[in-house]
mmCIF file of C-alpha atoms in Angstrom:
data_model
loop_
_atom_site.group_PDB
_atom_site.id
_atom_site.type_symbol
_atom_site.label_atom_id
_atom_site.label_comp_id
_atom_site.label_asym_id
_atom_site.label_seq_id
_atom_site.Cartn_x
_atom_site.Cartn_y
_atom_site.Cartn_z
ATOM 1 C CA MET A 168 8.132 112.482 110.600
ATOM 2 C CA LEU A 169 8.416 115.978 109.719
ATOM 3 C CA CYS A 170 12.231 115.485 109.357
ATOM 4 C CA VAL A 171 12.735 111.947 108.960
ATOM 5 C CA ALA A 172 11.871 109.167 106.430
ATOM 6 C CA SER A 173 8.556 108.820 105.087
ATOM 7 C CA VAL A 174 8.485 104.996 104.464
ATOM 8 C CA VAL A 175 10.611 102.116 105.743
ATOM 9 C CA VAL A 176 11.356 99.669 102.992
ATOM 10 C CA VAL A 177 13.016 96.396 104.014
ATOM 11 C CA LEU A 178 15.140 94.915 101.434
ATOM 12 C CA GLY A 179 16.274 91.590 102.905
ATOM 13 C CA ALA A 180 15.563 89.076 105.477
ATOM 14 C CA ALA A 181 18.986 87.917 106.506
ATOM 15 C CA ALA A 182 20.791 89.208 109.468
ATOM 16 C CA GLY A 183 22.981 92.089 108.403
ATOM 17 C CA THR A 184 20.900 92.805 105.267
ATOM 18 C CA VAL A 185 20.560 96.487 104.384
ATOM 19 C CA THR A 186 17.252 98.171 104.074
ATOM 20 C CA ALA A 187 16.280 101.733 103.486
ATOM 21 C CA LEU A 188 13.891 104.265 104.684
ATOM 22 C CA GLY A 189 11.871 106.427 102.379
ATOM 23 C CA ASP A 190 12.202 110.140 102.815
ATOM 24 C CA GLY A 191 9.124 112.243 103.177
ATOM 25 C CA ASP A 192 11.080 115.080 104.686
ATOM 26 C CA GLU A 193 8.389 117.366 105.657
ATOM 27 C CA ARG A 194 10.564 119.207 107.984
ATOM 28 C CA ASP A 195 10.195 122.380 105.759
ATOM 29 C CA ARG A 196 6.358 121.978 105.346
ATOM 30 C CA GLY A 197 5.051 124.514 107.868
ATOM 31 C CA ARG A 198 7.951 124.100 110.267
ATOM 32 C CA ASP A 199 10.202 127.019 109.580
ATOM 33 C CA THR A 200 10.323 128.409 113.013
ATOM 34 C CA ALA A 201 14.078 128.863 113.325
ATOM 35 C CA ALA A 202 15.687 131.882 114.661
ATOM 36 C CA ALA A 203 17.786 133.466 113.226
ATOM 37 C CA PRO A 204 37.227 113.497 97.517
ATOM 38 C CA PRO A 205 35.883 110.530 99.445
ATOM 39 C CA GLY A 206 36.143 111.255 103.245
ATOM 40 C CA ALA A 207 38.020 108.880 105.405
ATOM 41 C CA GLY A 208 38.180 111.245 108.319
ATOM 42 C CA ALA A 209 39.922 110.661 111.686
ATOM 43 C CA THR A 210 39.332 108.629 114.775
ATOM 44 C CA LEU A 211 36.828 109.994 117.173
ATOM 45 C CA PRO A 212 38.438 112.324 119.635
ATOM 46 C CA ALA A 213 38.678 111.183 123.181
ATOM 47 C CA PRO A 214 35.719 112.360 125.341
ATOM 48 C CA SER A 215 36.388 115.045 127.837
ATOM 49 C CA ARG A 216 34.916 112.820 130.489
ATOM 50 C CA PRO A 217 35.277 109.243 131.635
ATOM 51 C CA PRO A 218 33.877 106.817 128.969
ATOM 52 C CA SER A 219 30.606 106.869 129.509
ATOM 53 C CA PRO A 220 12.962 114.330 109.946
ATOM 54 C CA SER A 221 14.621 116.039 109.643
ATOM 55 C CA LEU A 222 14.498 112.683 108.144
ATOM 56 C CA ALA A 223 12.609 112.938 104.980
ATOM 57 C CA ALA A 224 14.402 109.958 103.620
ATOM 58 C CA ALA A 225 16.597 107.528 105.447
ATOM 59 C CA SER A 226 19.840 105.852 104.556
ATOM 60 C CA PRO A 227 20.713 102.261 104.488
ATOM 61 C CA THR A 228 19.207 100.379 107.336
ATOM 62 C CA VAL A 229 19.848 96.882 108.502
ATOM 63 C CA SER A 230 16.664 94.973 108.936
ATOM 64 C CA PRO A 231 15.330 91.382 109.144
ATOM 65 C CA ALA A 232 12.194 89.979 107.575
ATOM 66 C CA ALA A 233 10.412 92.126 105.206
ATOM 67 C CA THR A 234 7.841 94.426 106.930
ATOM 68 C CA PRO A 235 7.029 97.826 105.795
ATOM 69 C CA SER A 236 7.307 100.270 108.189
ATOM 70 C CA PRO A 237 14.200 110.994 112.036
ATOM 71 C CA PRO A 238 20.018 128.423 128.771
ATOM 72 C CA ALA A 239 22.861 127.507 130.727
ATOM 73 C CA ALA A 240 26.117 129.564 130.874
ATOM 74 C CA ARG A 241 28.003 129.851 127.610
ATOM 75 C CA ARG A 242 30.730 127.149 127.434
ATOM 76 C CA ALA A 243 34.258 127.825 126.142
ATOM 77 C CA ALA A 244 34.394 126.694 122.554
ATOM 78 C CA ARG A 245 36.244 123.447 122.099
ATOM 79 C CA LYS A 246 39.223 123.386 119.891
ATOM 80 C CA PRO A 247 38.950 121.265 116.746
ATOM 81 C CA ARG A 248 39.773 117.671 117.584
ATOM 82 C CA ALA A 249 43.046 116.434 116.017
ATOM 83 C CA ALA A 250 42.728 114.150 113.098
ATOM 84 C CA ALA A 251 44.269 110.690 113.552
ATOM 85 C CA ALA A 252 45.365 108.868 110.337
ATOM 86 C CA SER A 253 44.789 105.431 111.790
ATOM 87 C CA ALA A 254 40.947 105.260 111.356
ATOM 88 C CA GLY A 255 38.131 106.809 109.349
ATOM 89 C CA LEU A 256 34.417 106.336 108.979
ATOM 90 C CA TYR A 257 33.217 102.853 107.935
ATOM 91 C CA ARG A 258 31.528 102.093 104.665
ATOM 92 C CA HIS A 259 29.201 99.148 105.116
ATOM 93 C CA ASP A 260 29.318 96.669 102.343
ATOM 94 C CA GLU A 261 25.680 96.260 101.873
ATOM 95 C CA SER A 262 23.464 99.163 100.452
ATOM 96 C CA GLN A 263 21.151 99.809 97.660
ATOM 97 C CA VAL A 264 23.608 102.087 95.867
ATOM 98 C CA LEU A 265 26.357 99.335 95.918
ATOM 99 C CA ASP A 266 23.793 96.687 94.750
ATOM 100 C CA TRP A 267 23.048 98.952 91.695
ATOM 101 C CA VAL A 268 26.573 99.656 90.973
ATOM 102 C CA HIS A 269 27.524 95.971 91.049
ATOM 103 C CA ALA A 270 24.516 95.094 88.798
ATOM 104 C CA HIS A 271 25.124 97.881 86.180
ATOM 105 C CA PRO A 272 28.964 97.960 85.395
ATOM 106 C CA ALA A 273 28.316 99.097 81.885
ATOM 107 C CA ASP A 274 25.926 101.900 82.597
ATOM 108 C CA PRO A 275 27.543 105.256 81.613
ATOM 109 C CA ARG A 276 26.358 106.714 85.008
ATOM 110 C CA THR A 277 28.182 104.072 87.108
ATOM 111 C CA PRO A 278 31.588 105.548 87.388
ATOM 112 C CA VAL A 279 30.194 108.754 88.724
ATOM 113 C CA ILE A 280 27.781 107.115 91.108
ATOM 114 C CA GLU A 281 30.310 104.723 92.348
ATOM 115 C CA SER A 282 33.146 107.261 93.009
ATOM 116 C CA ARG A 283 31.112 110.039 94.380
ATOM 117 C CA ILE A 284 28.479 108.114 96.341
ATOM 118 C CA ALA A 285 28.926 104.387 96.699
ATOM 119 C CA ASN A 286 32.509 104.516 97.726
ATOM 120 C CA ARG A 287 31.878 106.909 100.547
ATOM 121 C CA PRO A 288 30.927 105.783 104.149
ATOM 122 C CA ALA A 289 27.352 106.312 105.095
ATOM 123 C CA ALA A 290 25.134 105.575 108.105
ATOM 124 C CA VAL A 291 23.443 102.230 108.508
ATOM 125 C CA TRP A 292 19.844 102.514 109.689
ATOM 126 C CA PHE A 293 18.142 100.104 112.119
ATOM 127 C CA ALA A 294 14.492 101.072 111.575
ATOM 128 C CA ASP A 295 12.449 97.950 112.422
ATOM 129 C CA TYR A 296 11.228 96.521 115.762
ATOM 130 C CA ALA A 297 12.730 93.106 115.709
ATOM 131 C CA PRO A 298 14.189 92.510 119.104
ATOM 132 C CA GLY A 299 15.166 88.922 118.370
ATOM 133 C CA THR A 300 17.645 89.811 115.664
ATOM 134 C CA ILE A 301 18.688 93.441 116.533
ATOM 135 C CA THR A 302 21.821 92.472 118.541
ATOM 136 C CA ALA A 303 23.295 90.249 115.819
ATOM 137 C CA ARG A 304 22.457 92.834 113.088
ATOM 138 C CA VAL A 305 24.173 95.680 115.088
ATOM 139 C CA ARG A 306 27.102 93.452 115.845
ATOM 140 C CA ALA A 307 27.553 92.565 112.111
ATOM 141 C CA VAL A 308 28.130 96.265 111.394
ATOM 142 C CA THR A 309 30.273 97.108 114.368
ATOM 143 C CA SER A 310 32.421 93.933 114.094
ATOM 144 C CA GLY A 311 32.895 94.749 110.303
ATOM 145 C CA ALA A 312 34.030 98.224 111.201
ATOM 146 C CA ALA A 313 36.326 97.016 113.910
ATOM 147 C CA ALA A 314 37.991 94.492 111.554
ATOM 148 C CA GLN A 315 38.853 97.418 109.289
ATOM 149 C CA GLY A 316 39.888 99.789 112.202
ATOM 150 C CA ARG A 317 37.117 102.226 111.180
ATOM 151 C CA VAL A 318 34.164 103.844 112.869
ATOM 152 C CA PRO A 319 30.650 102.867 112.020
ATOM 153 C CA VAL A 320 27.690 105.257 112.075
ATOM 154 C CA LEU A 321 24.531 103.572 113.201
ATOM 155 C CA VAL A 322 20.929 105.078 113.339
ATOM 156 C CA ALA A 323 18.551 103.842 116.020
ATOM 157 C CA TYR A 324 15.084 104.513 114.626
ATOM 158 C CA ALA A 325 12.378 102.672 116.519
ATOM 159 C CA ILE A 326 10.843 105.036 118.901
ATOM 160 C CA PRO A 327 7.076 104.504 119.564
ATOM 161 C CA ASP A 328 4.721 106.824 117.652
ATOM 162 C CA ARG A 329 7.475 107.383 115.051
ATOM 163 C CA ASP A 330 6.613 110.080 112.665
ATOM 164 C CA CYS A 331 3.485 110.767 114.599
ATOM 165 C CA GLY A 332 1.514 108.459 112.405
ATOM 166 C CA GLY A 333 2.877 109.821 109.231
ATOM 167 C CA ALA A 334 4.428 108.025 106.258
ATOM 168 C CA SER A 335 7.367 106.701 108.387
ATOM 169 C CA GLU A 336 5.128 105.426 111.148
ATOM 170 C CA GLY A 337 6.248 102.316 112.980
ATOM 171 C CA GLY A 338 8.747 101.504 115.705
ATOM 172 C CA ALA A 339 8.264 99.755 118.989
ATOM 173 C CA PRO A 340 4.684 99.188 120.202
ATOM 174 C CA ASP A 341 5.271 101.052 123.390
ATOM 175 C CA ILE A 342 7.904 102.515 125.766
ATOM 176 C CA ASP A 343 8.671 99.255 127.666
ATOM 177 C CA ALA A 344 9.122 97.464 124.316
ATOM 178 C CA TYR A 345 11.462 100.214 123.093
ATOM 179 C CA ASP A 346 13.570 99.987 126.231
ATOM 180 C CA GLY A 347 14.115 96.403 125.636
ATOM 181 C CA TRP A 348 14.967 97.030 121.949
ATOM 182 C CA ILE A 349 17.529 99.566 123.015
ATOM 183 C CA ASP A 350 19.062 97.142 125.433
ATOM 184 C CA ARG A 351 19.401 94.577 122.683
ATOM 185 C CA PHE A 352 20.755 97.245 120.324
ATOM 186 C CA ALA A 353 23.385 98.246 122.861
ATOM 187 C CA ALA A 354 24.470 94.597 123.224
ATOM 188 C CA GLY A 355 25.655 94.601 119.665
ATOM 189 C CA LEU A 356 27.825 97.741 119.854
ATOM 190 C CA GLY A 357 31.075 95.882 120.863
ATOM 191 C CA ARG A 358 34.003 97.742 122.292
ATOM 192 C CA GLY A 359 35.218 99.881 119.432
ATOM 193 C CA GLU A 360 34.514 103.550 118.520
ATOM 194 C CA ALA A 361 31.064 104.028 117.000
ATOM 195 C CA VAL A 362 28.728 106.945 116.405
ATOM 196 C CA VAL A 363 25.043 106.451 117.262
ATOM 197 C CA VAL A 364 22.449 108.866 115.788
ATOM 198 C CA LEU A 365 19.612 108.461 118.277
ATOM 199 C CA GLU A 366 16.141 108.595 116.891
ATOM 200 C CA PRO A 367 15.959 111.366 114.164
ATOM 201 C CA ASP A 368 12.945 113.732 114.498
ATOM 202 C CA SER A 369 12.060 112.294 117.963
ATOM 203 C CA ILE A 370 12.747 115.496 119.798
ATOM 204 C CA ALA A 371 12.170 118.266 117.261
ATOM 205 C CA GLN A 372 8.826 116.779 116.273
ATOM 206 C CA ALA A 373 7.656 115.848 119.785
ATOM 207 C CA ASP A 374 4.961 118.527 119.830
ATOM 208 C CA CYS A 375 2.649 115.969 118.091
ATOM 209 C CA LEU A 376 2.435 114.214 121.422
ATOM 210 C CA ASP A 377 0.463 115.094 124.515
ATOM 211 C CA ALA A 378 2.369 116.164 127.653
ATOM 212 C CA GLY A 379 2.353 112.647 129.131
ATOM 213 C CA ALA A 380 3.535 110.934 126.042
ATOM 214 C CA ARG A 381 6.165 113.480 125.444
ATOM 215 C CA ALA A 382 7.557 113.080 128.942
ATOM 216 C CA ASP A 383 7.685 109.286 128.498
ATOM 217 C CA ARG A 384 9.423 109.693 125.265
ATOM 218 C CA PHE A 385 12.042 111.981 126.646
ATOM 219 C CA ALA A 386 12.662 109.684 129.642
ATOM 220 C CA ALA A 387 13.112 106.762 127.188
ATOM 221 C CA LEU A 388 15.605 108.801 125.093
ATOM 222 C CA ALA A 389 17.651 109.701 128.198
ATOM 223 C CA ARG A 390 17.631 106.085 129.310
ATOM 224 C CA ALA A 391 18.603 105.005 125.849
ATOM 225 C CA GLY A 392 21.694 107.205 125.805
ATOM 226 C CA ARG A 393 22.773 105.814 129.186
ATOM 227 C CA VAL A 394 22.377 102.314 128.226
ATOM 228 C CA LEU A 395 24.259 102.786 124.843
ATOM 229 C CA LYS A 396 27.163 104.577 126.580
ATOM 230 C CA ALA A 397 27.364 102.019 129.561
ATOM 231 C CA ALA A 398 27.360 99.157 127.025
ATOM 232 C CA ASN A 399 30.274 100.696 124.966
ATOM 233 C CA PRO A 400 32.039 103.641 126.596
ATOM 234 C CA ALA A 401 33.810 104.244 123.229
ATOM 235 C CA ALA A 402 30.422 104.929 121.490
ATOM 236 C CA ARG A 403 29.379 108.539 120.975
ATOM 237 C CA VAL A 404 25.642 109.214 121.179
ATOM 238 C CA TYR A 405 23.932 112.245 119.478
ATOM 239 C CA TYR A 406 20.533 113.619 120.022
ATOM 240 C CA ASP A 407 17.954 115.076 117.554
ATOM 241 C CA ALA A 408 18.302 118.902 117.106
ATOM 242 C CA GLY A 409 16.186 119.037 113.920
ATOM 243 C CA HIS A 410 17.725 121.648 111.617
ATOM 244 C CA SER A 411 18.246 125.410 111.294
ATOM 245 C CA HIS A 412 14.816 126.093 109.887
ATOM 246 C CA TRP A 413 12.700 124.185 112.352
ATOM 247 C CA ASN A 414 12.697 125.116 116.039
ATOM 248 C CA ALA A 415 14.523 128.152 117.416
ATOM 249 C CA PRO A 416 17.883 127.211 119.116
ATOM 250 C CA ALA A 417 16.720 127.952 122.679
ATOM 251 C CA GLN A 418 13.444 126.093 122.051
ATOM 252 C CA GLN A 419 15.214 123.080 120.768
ATOM 253 C CA ALA A 420 17.888 123.155 123.567
ATOM 254 C CA ALA A 421 15.071 123.106 126.227
ATOM 255 C CA LEU A 422 13.670 120.027 124.594
ATOM 256 C CA LEU A 423 16.993 118.337 124.270
ATOM 257 C CA ARG A 424 17.659 118.996 127.967
ATOM 258 C CA GLN A 425 14.500 117.159 128.923
ATOM 259 C CA ALA A 426 15.641 114.132 126.807
ATOM 260 C CA GLY A 427 18.997 113.880 128.498
ATOM 261 C CA ALA A 428 21.089 115.451 125.866
ATOM 262 C CA ALA A 429 22.927 117.701 128.305
ATOM 263 C CA SER A 430 24.041 114.797 130.559
ATOM 264 C CA ALA A 431 27.526 113.271 130.248
ATOM 265 C CA ALA A 432 26.083 109.912 131.236
ATOM 266 C CA SER A 433 23.860 109.761 128.070
ATOM 267 C CA SER A 434 25.056 112.236 125.545
ATOM 268 C CA ASP A 435 27.981 113.331 123.389
ATOM 269 C CA GLY A 436 25.958 116.098 121.776
ATOM 270 C CA ILE A 437 23.452 116.677 119.030
ATOM 271 C CA PHE A 438 22.850 116.050 115.298
ATOM 272 C CA SER A 439 21.194 118.263 112.679
ATOM 273 C CA ASN A 440 19.946 118.272 108.976
ATOM 274 C CA VAL A 441 19.237 114.641 108.833
ATOM 275 C CA SER A 442 17.799 113.958 105.425
ATOM 276 C CA ASN A 443 17.439 117.736 104.753
ATOM 277 C CA PHE A 444 19.236 120.122 102.573
ATOM 278 C CA ARG A 445 20.262 123.042 104.735
ATOM 279 C CA GLY A 446 23.699 124.402 103.993
ATOM 280 C CA THR A 447 26.650 123.423 106.147
ATOM 281 C CA ALA A 448 27.524 126.954 107.268
ATOM 282 C CA ASP A 449 23.828 127.462 108.515
ATOM 283 C CA GLU A 450 23.914 124.067 110.296
ATOM 284 C CA VAL A 451 27.271 124.885 112.003
ATOM 285 C CA ALA A 452 25.976 128.214 113.268
ATOM 286 C CA TYR A 453 22.720 126.664 114.405
ATOM 287 C CA ALA A 454 24.321 123.794 116.078
ATOM 288 C CA ARG A 455 26.667 125.924 118.149
ATOM 289 C CA ARG A 456 23.658 128.196 119.200
ATOM 290 C CA VAL A 457 21.858 125.098 120.310
ATOM 291 C CA LEU A 458 24.850 123.889 122.151
ATOM 292 C CA ASP A 459 25.363 127.197 123.938
ATOM 293 C CA ALA A 460 21.757 127.185 125.106
ATOM 294 C CA LEU A 461 21.905 123.476 126.131
ATOM 295 C CA GLY A 462 24.703 123.755 128.581
ATOM 296 C CA GLY A 463 26.144 120.546 129.955
ATOM 297 C CA PRO A 464 29.789 119.248 129.725
ATOM 298 C CA ALA A 465 32.186 121.341 127.725
ATOM 299 C CA GLY A 466 32.832 118.320 125.478
ATOM 300 C CA LEU A 467 29.478 118.176 123.886
ATOM 301 C CA GLY A 468 29.611 118.633 120.170
ATOM 302 C CA ALA A 469 27.553 118.254 116.951
ATOM 303 C CA VAL A 470 27.396 116.125 113.898
ATOM 304 C CA ILE A 471 25.747 117.413 110.621
ATOM 305 C CA ASP A 472 24.328 115.452 107.777
ATOM 306 C CA THR A 473 25.936 116.842 104.605
ATOM 307 C CA SER A 474 24.799 114.075 102.248
ATOM 308 C CA ARG A 475 22.481 116.287 99.966
ATOM 309 C CA ASN A 476 23.208 119.860 101.098
ATOM 310 C CA GLY A 477 26.027 120.847 98.554
ATOM 311 C CA ASN A 478 23.665 123.559 96.974
ATOM 312 C CA GLY A 479 21.724 124.287 100.044
ATOM 313 C CA ALA A 480 17.937 124.021 100.378
ATOM 314 C CA PRO A 481 15.624 125.112 97.653
ATOM 315 C CA ALA A 482 14.223 128.546 97.957
ATOM 316 C CA ASP A 483 10.612 127.325 97.636
ATOM 317 C CA GLY A 484 10.972 124.909 100.593
ATOM 318 C CA GLU A 485 10.463 121.919 98.504
ATOM 319 C CA TRP A 486 11.303 118.783 100.503
ATOM 320 C CA CYS A 487 10.649 115.889 98.057
ATOM 321 C CA ASP A 488 13.613 115.031 95.784
ATOM 322 C CA PRO A 489 13.880 118.812 94.876
ATOM 323 C CA ASP A 490 15.689 119.727 91.618
ATOM 324 C CA GLY A 491 19.116 121.338 91.640
ATOM 325 C CA ARG A 492 20.378 119.651 94.751
ATOM 326 C CA SER A 493 23.841 118.272 95.062
ATOM 327 C CA ILE A 494 25.863 115.985 97.462
ATOM 328 C CA GLY A 495 27.631 117.871 100.166
ATOM 329 C CA ARG A 496 30.942 117.738 101.942
ATOM 330 C CA ALA A 497 32.454 114.222 102.140
ATOM 331 C CA PRO A 498 31.813 112.383 105.433
ATOM 332 C CA THR A 499 34.580 112.921 107.879
ATOM 333 C CA LEU A 500 35.473 112.954 111.575
ATOM 334 C CA ASP A 501 38.064 115.765 111.095
ATOM 335 C CA THR A 502 35.983 118.992 110.325
ATOM 336 C CA GLY A 503 38.407 121.479 111.560
ATOM 337 C CA GLN A 504 35.469 123.282 113.206
ATOM 338 C CA ALA A 505 35.208 123.944 116.918
ATOM 339 C CA ARG A 506 32.301 121.877 118.506
ATOM 340 C CA ILE A 507 31.510 120.136 115.145
ATOM 341 C CA ASP A 508 32.624 116.606 115.599
ATOM 342 C CA ALA A 509 31.797 115.176 112.160
ATOM 343 C CA TYR A 510 30.199 115.658 108.799
ATOM 344 C CA LEU A 511 28.210 112.577 108.151
ATOM 345 C CA TRP A 512 26.160 111.116 105.295
ATOM 346 C CA VAL A 513 23.173 109.959 107.406
ATOM 347 C CA LYS A 514 20.753 109.978 104.470
ATOM 348 C CA LEU A 515 22.252 108.007 101.484
ATOM 349 C CA PRO A 516 22.212 110.173 98.366
ATOM 350 C CA GLY A 517 20.070 108.626 95.646
ATOM 351 C CA GLU A 518 17.508 107.156 97.947
ATOM 352 C CA SER A 519 14.255 108.802 96.820
ATOM 353 C CA ASP A 520 11.919 111.033 98.957
ATOM 354 C CA GLY A 521 9.195 109.524 96.899
ATOM 355 C CA CYS A 522 9.016 111.933 93.887
ATOM 356 C CA LYS A 523 11.894 110.743 91.637
ATOM 357 C CA GLY A 524 11.365 107.114 92.615
ATOM 358 C CA ALA A 525 9.555 105.105 95.101
ATOM 359 C CA ALA A 526 10.020 106.448 98.700
ATOM 360 C CA GLY A 527 13.090 104.896 100.293
ATOM 361 C CA GLU A 528 14.314 103.143 96.999
ATOM 362 C CA PHE A 529 17.471 103.910 95.207
ATOM 363 C CA SER A 530 17.054 105.947 91.978
ATOM 364 C CA PRO A 531 20.090 105.826 89.694
ATOM 365 C CA ALA A 532 18.863 109.038 87.830
ATOM 366 C CA TYR A 533 18.514 110.928 91.137
ATOM 367 C CA ALA A 534 21.821 109.639 92.371
ATOM 368 C CA TYR A 535 23.554 110.783 89.200
ATOM 369 C CA GLU A 536 21.904 114.136 89.412
ATOM 370 C CA LEU A 537 23.142 114.665 92.879
ATOM 371 C CA ALA A 538 26.608 113.342 92.103
ATOM 372 C CA SER A 539 27.125 115.414 88.920
ATOM 373 C CA SER A 540 25.565 118.744 89.990
#
């Protein structure tokens, strides 16, 4: 996808095994159409209603068998949601960076990588089409988070025609199959709080589809949100808004509305900057403009991927493991910013876009560079 991972690399076969998506974040290639300490965080604020690439490279994903594979009236701004000390974001105990840290205790880079990357909570990706095991694998993550009283971040990434035939191609074979996969994904969500990042790049990149296929995709995404929220009213579902240098806010909002992102029955808001490098201030401003144009319930908010945006995006638009980048703000559910629900590490720092290592694989040299910049 132009914004999402370029390759899906499955690392294990057992249920609950972590895998990773490679990052060919091509979001910045020919797509600049935009207008103008470890984070524990807080519990997700209560919804204001009844419970109801972007991805150049992906973060840890849970996957089974090895198979290769992102203008309504202005609403009053929400006040920042209060932090609650009882729960923060969940760090899944299986990831490439943790595997490397455990295997290299004597490496001089290990303390920095461990403290600044491995010990921080990151999203878990579900990027394979494996309906027979998806429920158990989602449940392994959500039950692990619930046991710790923490909030997991899960990425559903199996939409048909994913990445429009690019390096991250894959996903379900058709829309009916995807609907069934989502049903099974939802069955693993449990009852605890959770954040679901729904199909990175699926909306911002939809212009590669013809009108009929685009309508089918948007209908499937709207259905997916309804299914996820009906299965677990405590889950918060966010839809793809690309990033601040992709589609203009009004254009992106119009697409989001078609995909159900303005409906309380399916959506809690939008996500931006997944696997990209755009600065937090730019993404906050962009997300608010998209939300203003989107309309919908006053409670809709945004989550922003801050995993690699500490130094912002490179001036030359380079998307593949660009030099001089840095990890961004620590993941947290307490941003202190109106309508910004969380800063998340959706893309795991250190997993290569394909230039400083194989796409989707952990590179200690790249991780150390990001963590020490």
